[in-house]
Amino acid sequence: MKDKKVGAWMGSQQFQVLAFMEKNGLDPKKDIQLVKQGFMMDQFFGDQLDVATATIYKRVLRRA
């Protein structure tokens, strides 16, 4: 991911991205461009980001 634009939700969520980069041998201050990412994937699909942050939520179905 060196020299890529990496999207992250700012406020406290960017720390997970930064820790991931460091753990994998990248210096987040030199090797990537950290970009503030919105909550939609528009920036990623519009080629404004090379890498985007995403989550998967488990949904529990309840039967009445």
Short mmCIF file of C-alpha atoms in Angstrom, two decimals:
data_model
loop_
_atom_site.label_atom_id
_atom_site.label_comp_id
_atom_site.label_asym_id
_atom_site.label_seq_id
_atom_site.Cartn_x
_atom_site.Cartn_y
_atom_site.Cartn_z
CA MET A 1 0.00 0.00 0.00
CA LYS A 2 3.01 2.27 -0.23
CA ASP A 3 2.27 5.64 -1.87
CA LYS A 4 -1.50 5.03 -1.81
CA LYS A 5 -4.33 7.29 -0.65
CA VAL A 6 -5.81 5.52 2.37
CA GLY A 7 -9.20 6.61 3.69
CA ALA A 8 -10.02 6.54 7.39
CA TRP A 9 -12.84 7.83 9.53
CA MET A 10 -11.30 10.52 11.69
CA GLY A 11 -12.04 11.20 15.33
CA SER A 12 -10.55 8.02 16.75
CA GLN A 13 -11.06 5.44 14.03
CA GLN A 14 -7.86 6.43 12.20
CA PHE A 15 -5.73 4.87 14.95
CA GLN A 16 -6.71 1.37 13.83
CA VAL A 17 -5.56 2.16 10.29
CA LEU A 18 -2.30 3.68 11.53
CA ALA A 19 -1.59 0.69 13.79
CA PHE A 20 -2.26 -1.68 10.87
CA MET A 21 0.22 0.22 8.70
CA GLU A 22 2.93 0.22 11.35
CA LYS A 23 2.43 -3.48 12.09
CA ASN A 24 2.95 -4.21 8.41
CA GLY A 25 6.17 -2.21 8.13
CA LEU A 26 4.83 1.05 6.71
CA ASP A 27 5.47 4.49 8.15
CA PRO A 28 2.07 6.22 8.03
CA LYS A 29 3.72 9.66 7.93
CA LYS A 30 5.92 8.86 4.91
CA ASP A 31 4.56 5.83 3.06
CA ILE A 32 0.85 6.64 2.68
CA GLN A 33 -1.41 9.64 2.31
CA LEU A 34 -4.09 9.43 5.02
CA VAL A 35 -7.34 10.97 3.78
CA LYS A 36 -10.44 11.84 5.78
CA GLN A 37 -13.11 9.43 4.59
CA GLY A 38 -16.84 10.05 4.68
CA PHE A 39 -19.23 7.34 5.82
CA MET A 40 -20.26 6.44 2.29
CA MET A 41 -18.01 4.71 -0.24
CA ASP A 42 -18.33 7.49 -2.85
CA GLN A 43 -14.69 8.55 -2.54
CA PHE A 44 -13.50 4.99 -3.15
CA PHE A 45 -15.79 4.35 -6.12
CA GLY A 46 -14.93 7.81 -7.51
CA ASP A 47 -11.19 6.94 -7.50
CA GLN A 48 -10.40 9.53 -4.83
CA LEU A 49 -9.08 6.77 -2.54
CA ASP A 50 -6.99 3.70 -3.27
CA VAL A 51 -7.93 2.03 0.02
CA ALA A 52 -11.11 2.62 2.06
CA THR A 53 -12.18 1.79 5.59
CA ALA A 54 -15.26 -0.42 5.85
CA THR A 55 -17.05 -2.45 8.47
CA ILE A 56 -19.34 -5.42 8.49
CA TYR A 57 -22.19 -5.38 10.94
CA LYS A 58 -23.80 -8.58 12.10
CA ARG A 59 -27.53 -8.48 11.96
CA VAL A 60 -29.55 -10.65 14.25
CA LEU A 61 -32.97 -11.63 13.05
CA ARG A 62 -35.58 -11.99 15.75
CA ARG A 63 -38.71 -13.95 15.28
CA ALA A 64 -41.78 -12.71 17.05
#
